[in-house]
Short mmCIF file of C-alpha atoms and ligand atoms in Angstrom, two decimals:
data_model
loop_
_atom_site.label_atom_id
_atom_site.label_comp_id
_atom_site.label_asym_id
_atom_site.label_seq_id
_atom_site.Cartn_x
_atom_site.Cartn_y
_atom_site.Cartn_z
CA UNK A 111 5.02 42.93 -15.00
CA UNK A 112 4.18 39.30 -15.54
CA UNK A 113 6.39 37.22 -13.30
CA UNK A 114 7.92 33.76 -14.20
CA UNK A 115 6.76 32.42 -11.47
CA UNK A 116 8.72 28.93 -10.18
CA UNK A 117 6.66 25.61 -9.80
CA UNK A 118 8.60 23.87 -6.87
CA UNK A 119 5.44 21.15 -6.69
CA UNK A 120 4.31 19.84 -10.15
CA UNK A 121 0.62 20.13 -10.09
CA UNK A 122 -1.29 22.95 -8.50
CA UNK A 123 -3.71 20.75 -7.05
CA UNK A 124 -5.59 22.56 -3.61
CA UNK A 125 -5.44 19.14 -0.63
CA UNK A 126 -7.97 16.92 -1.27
CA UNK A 127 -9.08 17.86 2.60
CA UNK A 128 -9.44 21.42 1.45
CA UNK A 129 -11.72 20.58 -1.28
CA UNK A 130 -13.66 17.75 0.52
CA UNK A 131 -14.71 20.19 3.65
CA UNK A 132 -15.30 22.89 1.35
CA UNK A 133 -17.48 21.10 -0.54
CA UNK A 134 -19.22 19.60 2.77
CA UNK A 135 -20.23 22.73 4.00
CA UNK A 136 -21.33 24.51 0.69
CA UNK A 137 -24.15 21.44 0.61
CA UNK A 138 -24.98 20.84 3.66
CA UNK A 139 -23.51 17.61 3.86
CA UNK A 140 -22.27 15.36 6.59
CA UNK A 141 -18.65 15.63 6.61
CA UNK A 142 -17.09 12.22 6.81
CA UNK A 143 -14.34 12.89 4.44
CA UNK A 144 -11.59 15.11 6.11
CA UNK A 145 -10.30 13.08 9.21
CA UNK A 146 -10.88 15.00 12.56
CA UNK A 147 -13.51 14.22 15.80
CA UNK A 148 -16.95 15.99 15.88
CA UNK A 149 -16.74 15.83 19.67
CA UNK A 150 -15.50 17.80 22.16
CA UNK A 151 -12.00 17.07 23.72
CA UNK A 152 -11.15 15.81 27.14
CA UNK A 153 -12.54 18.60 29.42
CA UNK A 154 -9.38 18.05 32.12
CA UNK A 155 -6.98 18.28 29.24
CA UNK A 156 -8.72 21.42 28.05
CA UNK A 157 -8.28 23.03 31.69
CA UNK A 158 -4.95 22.22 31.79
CA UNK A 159 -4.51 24.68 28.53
CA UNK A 160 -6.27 27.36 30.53
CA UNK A 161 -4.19 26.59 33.96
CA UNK A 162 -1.05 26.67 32.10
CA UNK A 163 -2.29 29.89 30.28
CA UNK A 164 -3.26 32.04 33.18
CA UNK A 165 -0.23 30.29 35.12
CA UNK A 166 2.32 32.68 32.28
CA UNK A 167 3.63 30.13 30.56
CA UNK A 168 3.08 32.30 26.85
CA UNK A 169 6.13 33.24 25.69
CA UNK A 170 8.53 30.77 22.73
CA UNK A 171 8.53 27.02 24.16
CA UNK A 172 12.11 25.50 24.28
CA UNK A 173 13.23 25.04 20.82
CA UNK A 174 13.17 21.09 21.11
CA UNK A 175 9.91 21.43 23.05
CA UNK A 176 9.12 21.41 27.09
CA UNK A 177 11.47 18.97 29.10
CA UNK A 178 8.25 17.40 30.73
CA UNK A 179 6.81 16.77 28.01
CA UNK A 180 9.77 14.97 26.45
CA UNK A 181 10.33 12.96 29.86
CA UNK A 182 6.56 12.10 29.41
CA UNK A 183 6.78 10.73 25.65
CA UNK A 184 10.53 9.00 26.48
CA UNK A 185 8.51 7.19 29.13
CA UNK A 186 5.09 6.47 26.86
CA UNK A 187 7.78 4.36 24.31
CA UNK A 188 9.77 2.59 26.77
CA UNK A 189 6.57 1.31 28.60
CA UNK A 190 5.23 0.34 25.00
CA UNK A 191 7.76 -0.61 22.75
CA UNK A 192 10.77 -1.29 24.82
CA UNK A 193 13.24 1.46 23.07
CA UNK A 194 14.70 3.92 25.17
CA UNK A 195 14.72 7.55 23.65
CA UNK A 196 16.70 10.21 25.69
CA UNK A 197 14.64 13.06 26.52
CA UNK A 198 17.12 15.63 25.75
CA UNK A 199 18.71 14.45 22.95
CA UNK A 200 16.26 12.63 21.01
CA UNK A 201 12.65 13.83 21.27
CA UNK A 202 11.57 16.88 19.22
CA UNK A 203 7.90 18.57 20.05
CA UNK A 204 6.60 19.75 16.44
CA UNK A 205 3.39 21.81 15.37
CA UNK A 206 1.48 18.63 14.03
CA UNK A 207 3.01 15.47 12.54
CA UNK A 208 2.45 16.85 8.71
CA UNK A 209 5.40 19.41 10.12
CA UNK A 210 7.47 16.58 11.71
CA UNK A 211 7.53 14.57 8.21
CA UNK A 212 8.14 17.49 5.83
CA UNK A 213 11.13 18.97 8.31
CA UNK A 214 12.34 15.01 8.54
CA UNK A 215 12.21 14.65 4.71
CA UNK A 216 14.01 18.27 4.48
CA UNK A 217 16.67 17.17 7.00
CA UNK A 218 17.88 13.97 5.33
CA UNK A 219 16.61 14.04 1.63
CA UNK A 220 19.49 15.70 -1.00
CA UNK A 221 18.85 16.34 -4.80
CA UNK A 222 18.26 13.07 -6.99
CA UNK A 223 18.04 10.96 -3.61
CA UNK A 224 14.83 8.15 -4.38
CA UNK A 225 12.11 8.15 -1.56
CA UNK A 226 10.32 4.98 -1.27
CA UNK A 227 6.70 5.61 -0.65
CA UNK A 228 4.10 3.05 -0.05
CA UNK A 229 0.84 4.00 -2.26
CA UNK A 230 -1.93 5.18 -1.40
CA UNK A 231 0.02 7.02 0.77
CA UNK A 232 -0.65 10.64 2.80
CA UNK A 233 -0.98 13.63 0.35
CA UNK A 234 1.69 15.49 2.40
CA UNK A 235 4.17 12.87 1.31
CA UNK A 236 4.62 13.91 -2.08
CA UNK A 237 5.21 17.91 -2.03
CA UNK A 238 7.82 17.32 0.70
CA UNK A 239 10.11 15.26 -1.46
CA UNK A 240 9.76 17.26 -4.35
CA UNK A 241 11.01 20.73 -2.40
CA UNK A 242 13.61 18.27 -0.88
CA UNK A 243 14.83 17.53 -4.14
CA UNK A 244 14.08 14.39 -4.10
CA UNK A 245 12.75 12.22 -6.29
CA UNK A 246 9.89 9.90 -5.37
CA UNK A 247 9.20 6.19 -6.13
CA UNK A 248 5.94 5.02 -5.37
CA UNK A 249 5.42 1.18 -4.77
CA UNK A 250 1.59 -0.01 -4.80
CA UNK A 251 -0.07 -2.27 -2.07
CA UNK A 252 -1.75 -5.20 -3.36
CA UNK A 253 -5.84 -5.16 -3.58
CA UNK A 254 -6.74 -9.37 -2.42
CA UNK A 255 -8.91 -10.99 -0.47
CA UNK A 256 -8.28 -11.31 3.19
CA UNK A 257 -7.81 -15.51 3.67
CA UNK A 258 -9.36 -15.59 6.36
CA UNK A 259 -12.62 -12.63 6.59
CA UNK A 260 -12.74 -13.21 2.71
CA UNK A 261 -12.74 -9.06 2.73
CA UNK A 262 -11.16 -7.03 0.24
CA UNK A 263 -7.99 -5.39 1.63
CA UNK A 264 -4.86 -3.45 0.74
CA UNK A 265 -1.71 -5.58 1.48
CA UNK A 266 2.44 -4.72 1.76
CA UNK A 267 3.53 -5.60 -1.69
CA UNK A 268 7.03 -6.94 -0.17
CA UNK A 269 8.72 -8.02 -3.97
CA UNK A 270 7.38 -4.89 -5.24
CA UNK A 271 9.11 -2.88 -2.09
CA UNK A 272 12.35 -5.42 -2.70
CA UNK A 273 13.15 -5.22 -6.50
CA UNK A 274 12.29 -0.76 -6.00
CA UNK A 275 15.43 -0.48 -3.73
CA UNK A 276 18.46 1.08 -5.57
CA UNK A 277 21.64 2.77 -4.58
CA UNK A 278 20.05 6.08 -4.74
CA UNK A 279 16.93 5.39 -2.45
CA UNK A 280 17.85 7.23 0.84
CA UNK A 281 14.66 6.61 3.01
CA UNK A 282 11.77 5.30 3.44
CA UNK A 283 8.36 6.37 4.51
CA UNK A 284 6.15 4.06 6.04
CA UNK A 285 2.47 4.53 8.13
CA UNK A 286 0.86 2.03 10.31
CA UNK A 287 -2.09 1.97 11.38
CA UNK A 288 -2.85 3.08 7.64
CA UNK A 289 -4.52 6.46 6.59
CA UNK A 290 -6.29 5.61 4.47
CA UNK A 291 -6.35 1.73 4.33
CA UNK A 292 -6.68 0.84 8.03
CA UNK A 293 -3.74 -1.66 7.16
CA UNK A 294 -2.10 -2.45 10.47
CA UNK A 295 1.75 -3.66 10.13
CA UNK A 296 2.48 -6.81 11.45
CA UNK A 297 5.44 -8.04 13.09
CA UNK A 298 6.74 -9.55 10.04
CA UNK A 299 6.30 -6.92 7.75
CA UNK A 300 8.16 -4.19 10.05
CA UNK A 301 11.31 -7.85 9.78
CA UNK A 302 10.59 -7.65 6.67
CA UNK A 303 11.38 -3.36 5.92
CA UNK A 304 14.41 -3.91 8.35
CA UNK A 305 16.11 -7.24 5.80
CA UNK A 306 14.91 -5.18 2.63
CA UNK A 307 17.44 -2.03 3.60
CA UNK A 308 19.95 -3.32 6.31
CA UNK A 309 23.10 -3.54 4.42
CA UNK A 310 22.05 0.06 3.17
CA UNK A 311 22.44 3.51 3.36
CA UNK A 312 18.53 4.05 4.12
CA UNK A 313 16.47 5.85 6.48
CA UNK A 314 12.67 5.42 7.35
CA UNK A 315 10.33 7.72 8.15
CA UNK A 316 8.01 5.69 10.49
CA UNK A 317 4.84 7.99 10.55
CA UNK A 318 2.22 6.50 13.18
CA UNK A 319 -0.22 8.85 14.46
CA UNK A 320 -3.05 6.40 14.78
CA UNK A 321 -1.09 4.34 16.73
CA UNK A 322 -3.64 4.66 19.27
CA UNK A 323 -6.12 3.13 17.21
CA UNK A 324 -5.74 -0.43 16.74
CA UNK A 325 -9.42 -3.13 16.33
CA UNK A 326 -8.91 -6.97 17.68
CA UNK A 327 -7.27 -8.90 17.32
CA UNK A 328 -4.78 -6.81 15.54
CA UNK A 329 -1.40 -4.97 17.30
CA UNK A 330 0.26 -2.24 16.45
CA UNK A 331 4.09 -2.74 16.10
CA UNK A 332 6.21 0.55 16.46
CA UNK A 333 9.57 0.50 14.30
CA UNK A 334 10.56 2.02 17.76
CA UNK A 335 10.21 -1.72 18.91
CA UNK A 336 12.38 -3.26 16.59
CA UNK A 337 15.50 -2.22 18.03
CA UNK A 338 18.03 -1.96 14.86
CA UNK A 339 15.06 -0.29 12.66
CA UNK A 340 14.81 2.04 15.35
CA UNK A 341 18.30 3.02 15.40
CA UNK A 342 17.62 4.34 11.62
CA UNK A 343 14.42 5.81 12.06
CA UNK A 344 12.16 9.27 13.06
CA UNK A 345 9.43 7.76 14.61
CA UNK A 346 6.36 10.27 14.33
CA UNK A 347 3.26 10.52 16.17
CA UNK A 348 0.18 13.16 17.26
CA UNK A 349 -1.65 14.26 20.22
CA UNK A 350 -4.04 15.56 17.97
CA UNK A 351 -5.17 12.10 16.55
CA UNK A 352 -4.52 10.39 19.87
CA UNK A 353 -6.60 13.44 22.26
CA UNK A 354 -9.39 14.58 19.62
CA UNK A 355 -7.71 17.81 18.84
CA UNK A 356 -6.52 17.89 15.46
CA UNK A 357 -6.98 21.55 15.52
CA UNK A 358 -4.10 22.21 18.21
CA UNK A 359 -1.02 21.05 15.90
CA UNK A 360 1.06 19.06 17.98
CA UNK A 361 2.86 15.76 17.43
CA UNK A 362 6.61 14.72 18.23
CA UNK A 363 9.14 12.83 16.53
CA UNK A 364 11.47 10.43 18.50
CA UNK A 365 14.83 9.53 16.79
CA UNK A 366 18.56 8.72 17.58
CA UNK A 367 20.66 11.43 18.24
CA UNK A 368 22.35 12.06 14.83
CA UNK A 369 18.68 11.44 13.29
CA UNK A 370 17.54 14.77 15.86
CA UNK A 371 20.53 16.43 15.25
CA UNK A 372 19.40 17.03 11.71
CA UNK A 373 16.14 17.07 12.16
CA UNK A 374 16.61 19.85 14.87
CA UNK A 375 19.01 22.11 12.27
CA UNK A 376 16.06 22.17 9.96
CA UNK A 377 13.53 22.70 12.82
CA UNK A 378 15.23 25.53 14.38
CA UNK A 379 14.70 27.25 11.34
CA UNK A 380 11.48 25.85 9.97
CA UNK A 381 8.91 26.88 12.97
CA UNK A 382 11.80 27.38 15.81
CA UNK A 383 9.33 26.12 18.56
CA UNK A 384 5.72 25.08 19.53
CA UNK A 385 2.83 26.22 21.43
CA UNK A 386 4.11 26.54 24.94
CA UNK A 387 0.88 26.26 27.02
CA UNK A 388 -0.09 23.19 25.26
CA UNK A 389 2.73 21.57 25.75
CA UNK A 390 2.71 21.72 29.35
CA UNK A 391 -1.01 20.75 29.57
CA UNK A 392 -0.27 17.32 27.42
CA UNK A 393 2.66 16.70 29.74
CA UNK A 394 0.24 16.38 32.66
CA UNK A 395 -2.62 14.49 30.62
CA UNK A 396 -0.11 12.22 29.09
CA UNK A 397 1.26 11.09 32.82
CA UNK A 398 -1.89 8.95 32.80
CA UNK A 399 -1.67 6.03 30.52
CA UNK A 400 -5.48 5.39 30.35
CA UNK A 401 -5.89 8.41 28.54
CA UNK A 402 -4.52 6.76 25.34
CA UNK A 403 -4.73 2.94 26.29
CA UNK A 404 -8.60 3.37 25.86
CA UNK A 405 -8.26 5.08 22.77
CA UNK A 406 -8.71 1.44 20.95
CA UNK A 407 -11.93 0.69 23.15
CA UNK A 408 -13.59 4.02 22.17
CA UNK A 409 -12.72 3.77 18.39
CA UNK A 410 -13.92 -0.09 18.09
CA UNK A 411 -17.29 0.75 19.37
CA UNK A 412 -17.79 3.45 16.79
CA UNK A 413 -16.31 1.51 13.84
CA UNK A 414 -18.61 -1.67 14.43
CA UNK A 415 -21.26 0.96 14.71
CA UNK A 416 -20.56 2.48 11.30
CA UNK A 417 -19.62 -1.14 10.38
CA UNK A 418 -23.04 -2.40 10.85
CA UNK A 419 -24.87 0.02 9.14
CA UNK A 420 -22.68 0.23 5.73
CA UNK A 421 -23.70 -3.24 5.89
CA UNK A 422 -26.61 -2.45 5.27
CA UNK A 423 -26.22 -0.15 2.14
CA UNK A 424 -24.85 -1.66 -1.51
CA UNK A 425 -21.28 -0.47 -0.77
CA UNK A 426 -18.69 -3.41 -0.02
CA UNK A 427 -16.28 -2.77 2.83
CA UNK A 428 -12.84 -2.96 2.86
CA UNK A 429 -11.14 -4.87 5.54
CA UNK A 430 -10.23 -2.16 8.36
CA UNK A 431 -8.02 -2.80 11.53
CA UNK A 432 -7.29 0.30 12.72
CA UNK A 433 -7.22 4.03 12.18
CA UNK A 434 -10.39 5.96 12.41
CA UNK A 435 -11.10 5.60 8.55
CA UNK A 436 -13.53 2.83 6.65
CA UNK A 437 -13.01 2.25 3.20
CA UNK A 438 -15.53 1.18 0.69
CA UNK A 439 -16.13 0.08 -2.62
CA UNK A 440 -18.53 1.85 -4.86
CA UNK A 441 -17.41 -0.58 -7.98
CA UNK A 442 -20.78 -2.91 -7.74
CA UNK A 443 -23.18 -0.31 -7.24
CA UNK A 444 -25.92 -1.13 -9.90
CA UNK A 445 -26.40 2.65 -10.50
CA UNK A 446 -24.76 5.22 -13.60
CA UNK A 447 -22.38 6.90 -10.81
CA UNK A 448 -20.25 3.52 -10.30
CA UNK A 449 -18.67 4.55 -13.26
CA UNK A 450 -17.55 7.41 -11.88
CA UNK A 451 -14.39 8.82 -10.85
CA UNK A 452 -13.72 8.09 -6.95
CA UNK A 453 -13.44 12.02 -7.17
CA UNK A 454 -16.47 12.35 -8.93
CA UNK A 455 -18.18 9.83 -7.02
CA UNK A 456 -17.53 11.51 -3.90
CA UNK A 457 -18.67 14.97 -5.67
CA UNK A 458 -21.79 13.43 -6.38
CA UNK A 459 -21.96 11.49 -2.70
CA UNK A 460 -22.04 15.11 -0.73
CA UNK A 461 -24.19 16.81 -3.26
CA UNK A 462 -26.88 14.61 -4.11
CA UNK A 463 -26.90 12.00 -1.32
CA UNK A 464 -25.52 14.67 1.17
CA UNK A 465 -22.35 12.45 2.56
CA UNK A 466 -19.02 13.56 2.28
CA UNK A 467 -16.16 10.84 1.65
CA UNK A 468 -12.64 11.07 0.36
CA UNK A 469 -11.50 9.46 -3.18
CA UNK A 470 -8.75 6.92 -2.07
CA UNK A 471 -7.24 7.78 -5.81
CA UNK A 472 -6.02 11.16 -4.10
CA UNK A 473 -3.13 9.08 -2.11
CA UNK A 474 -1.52 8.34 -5.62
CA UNK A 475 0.91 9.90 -7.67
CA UNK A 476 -1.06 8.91 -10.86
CA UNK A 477 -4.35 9.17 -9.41
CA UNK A 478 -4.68 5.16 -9.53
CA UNK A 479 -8.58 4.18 -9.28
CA UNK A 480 -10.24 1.24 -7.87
CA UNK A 481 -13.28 2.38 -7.13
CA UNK A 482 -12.71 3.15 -3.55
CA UNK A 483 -13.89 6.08 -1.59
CA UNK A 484 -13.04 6.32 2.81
CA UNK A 485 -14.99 7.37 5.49
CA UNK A 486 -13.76 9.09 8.63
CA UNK A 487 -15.91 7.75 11.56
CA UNK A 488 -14.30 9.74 14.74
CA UNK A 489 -17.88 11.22 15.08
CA UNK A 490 -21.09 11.40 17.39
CA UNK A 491 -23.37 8.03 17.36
CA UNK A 492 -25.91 10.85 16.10
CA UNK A 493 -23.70 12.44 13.51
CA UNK A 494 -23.12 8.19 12.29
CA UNK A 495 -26.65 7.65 12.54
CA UNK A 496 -27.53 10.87 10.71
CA UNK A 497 -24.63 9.65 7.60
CA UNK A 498 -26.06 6.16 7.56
CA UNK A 499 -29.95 7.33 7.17
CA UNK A 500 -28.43 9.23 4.25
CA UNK A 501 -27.09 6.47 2.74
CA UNK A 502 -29.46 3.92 2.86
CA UNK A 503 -30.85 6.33 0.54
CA UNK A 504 -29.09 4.30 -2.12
CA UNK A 505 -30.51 1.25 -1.61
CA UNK A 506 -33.49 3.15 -3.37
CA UNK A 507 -31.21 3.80 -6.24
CA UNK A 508 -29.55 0.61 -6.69
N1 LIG B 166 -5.01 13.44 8.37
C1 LIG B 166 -6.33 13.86 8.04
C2 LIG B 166 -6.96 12.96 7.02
O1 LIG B 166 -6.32 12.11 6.46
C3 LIG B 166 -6.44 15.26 7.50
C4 LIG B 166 -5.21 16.07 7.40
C5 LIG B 166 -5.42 17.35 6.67
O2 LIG B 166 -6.52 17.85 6.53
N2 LIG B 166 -4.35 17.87 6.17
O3 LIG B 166 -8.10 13.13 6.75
#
């Protein structure tokens, strides 16, 4: 029997992630398009896993996630961004931040509600809001020239954001530091979200996992630190961006207590709890604030690294201040394949050149192109070295 089968997300599309690894390892290529480290995590934090392990602690995890752990993160915002979260009541442990945003949309998105999305925004975005219900409305950053680096960069397109408010947009999502951009919010542009929506009936989504990851001069600016923002927000971050395990799933979202209190009655339900041994090892890792305060150090060091040798290939960069992602422009390459699709472009990258990269034209709705393609550079100095070799195989081309 042929089944009429329902098609709850529009386009049956496999993640661009997916495709981009697959495709990486069927040719050999270097794998700078997915986003995740090529080195080894922390070996202490990895012990504490085993200690916690052997110690019994393997049955479910508290449904909101281990107490410690909470205290830990409570204490990580106040010392950063001033706002005080209550452990118990509004901190939720989830299995990875893509979990945290899809149960957050879930929890506060109802049929025909508009969600405000920034573009190009995270591919997980999208799908959410459609099995919400909802429908989306995406709002374009601006392509200009930085005034002061003269770079090419992706700005907030604040009218644009301002004249796509209506009485039916319910929240917002926003990301900074910027997957996959590398735009950091400033001060003004978080005062700026907060005057667009504060006589409304709107709720943000503040997703910030590389939050850890911010170049000079730039700083990051939490919507946990503005304090009336905060009080309408889920404020989402990941241990596996911030501790180079993107395989373990784990991420948290702090939020006032009505904001948890429907977050949680979707949670219970959605994955009930998270990895219980984990949680307790992070708890003890995370009690030492150098463990994410260098984060910025370590990062910087490999992007001027990667920096310096793109320079040297016909690709433009894109102005970058945090996140561990470069972007680059293909557009002026004097070679048939700059007329490519950022998709195809990146097809032809890994096979022929044998770099992988993602098209930036996957973070749109439309699949908007401009010619831009990112780079994940949370890799070795060999594994970088080994990409770069590759591509100054172009300058042969161009
Ligand atoms: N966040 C990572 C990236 O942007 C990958 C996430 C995923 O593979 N779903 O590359």
């Amino acid at each position: 029997m042929a089944f009429n089968l329902p098609q709850k997300i529009p386009n049956d599309e496999t993640t661009v992630f997916t495709v981009m690894t697959r495709l990486a390892s069927e040719n050999k290529a270097i794998n700078l398009g997915q986003g995740f480290p090529d080195f080894a995590c922390p070996t202490q934090l990895a012990e504490l896993v085993t200690h916690y392990i052997s110690k019994g602690f393997n049955q479910y995890a508290p449904m909101n996630g281990v107490k410690e752990l909470r205290e830990q993160i409570s204490q990580k915002i106040r010392a950063l961004y001033g706002r005080e979260y209550c452990p118990d009541k509004e901190i939720t442990i989830t299995a990875g931040a893509t979990q945290a945003i899809f149960t957050a949309i879930l929890s506060c998105v109802e049929r025909d509600d508009e969600v405000l999305i920034i573009e190009p925004a995270f591919d997980s975005y999208l799908p959410a809001i459609y099995l919400a219900g909802g429908t989306p409305v995406p709002v374009q950053m601006k392509l200009q020239h930085d005034t002061k680096t003269k770079q090419l960069t992706y700005a907030l397109p604040w009218n644009e954001i301002n004249a796509s408010i209506t009485d039916k947009t319910r929240l917002i999502i926003i990301n900074s530091p910027h997957n996959p951009t590398g735009t950091v919010w400033t001060q003004q542009d978080i005062e700026n979200l907060y005057n667009a929506i504060k006589n409304r009936n709107i709720l943000v989504i503040s997703d910030e996992v590389y939050e850890h990851m911010v170049f000079k001069p730039y700083h990051f600016f939490s919507a946990a630190s503005h304090r009336e923002l905060a009080d309408r927000s889920f404020v989402i971050s990941s241990f596996g961006k911030t501790f180079h395990v993107t395989g373990w799933k784990i991420a948290y979202v702090a939020a006032p207590q009505a904001l948890t209190k429907i977050f949680q009655k979707v949670h219970q339900y959605n994955v009930f709890s998270v990895n219980h041994p984990i949680q307790y090892a992070i708890a003890d890792y995370l009690s030492d604030p150098h463990h994410y305060l260098k984060l910025s150090d370590f990062y910087q060091e490999k992007r001027d690294f990667f920096q310096a040798g793109l320079q040297q290939t016909p690709f433009q960069l894109l102005k970058q201040e945090g996140t561990y992602f470069q972007c680059v422009s293909y557009k002026d390459l004097n070679i048939p394949q700059s007329q490519l699709s950022e998709f195809d472009f990146c097809t032809w990258l890994t096979k022929e050149i044998g770099v992988n990269a993602i098209p930036l034209s996957s973070f749109y709705l439309n699949r908007h192109e401009n010619g831009h393609i990112r780079f994940c550079f949370a890799k070795q100095k060999s594994t970088l070295e080994n990409a770069l070799e590759r591509l100054f195989k172009l300058n042969e081309k161009v």
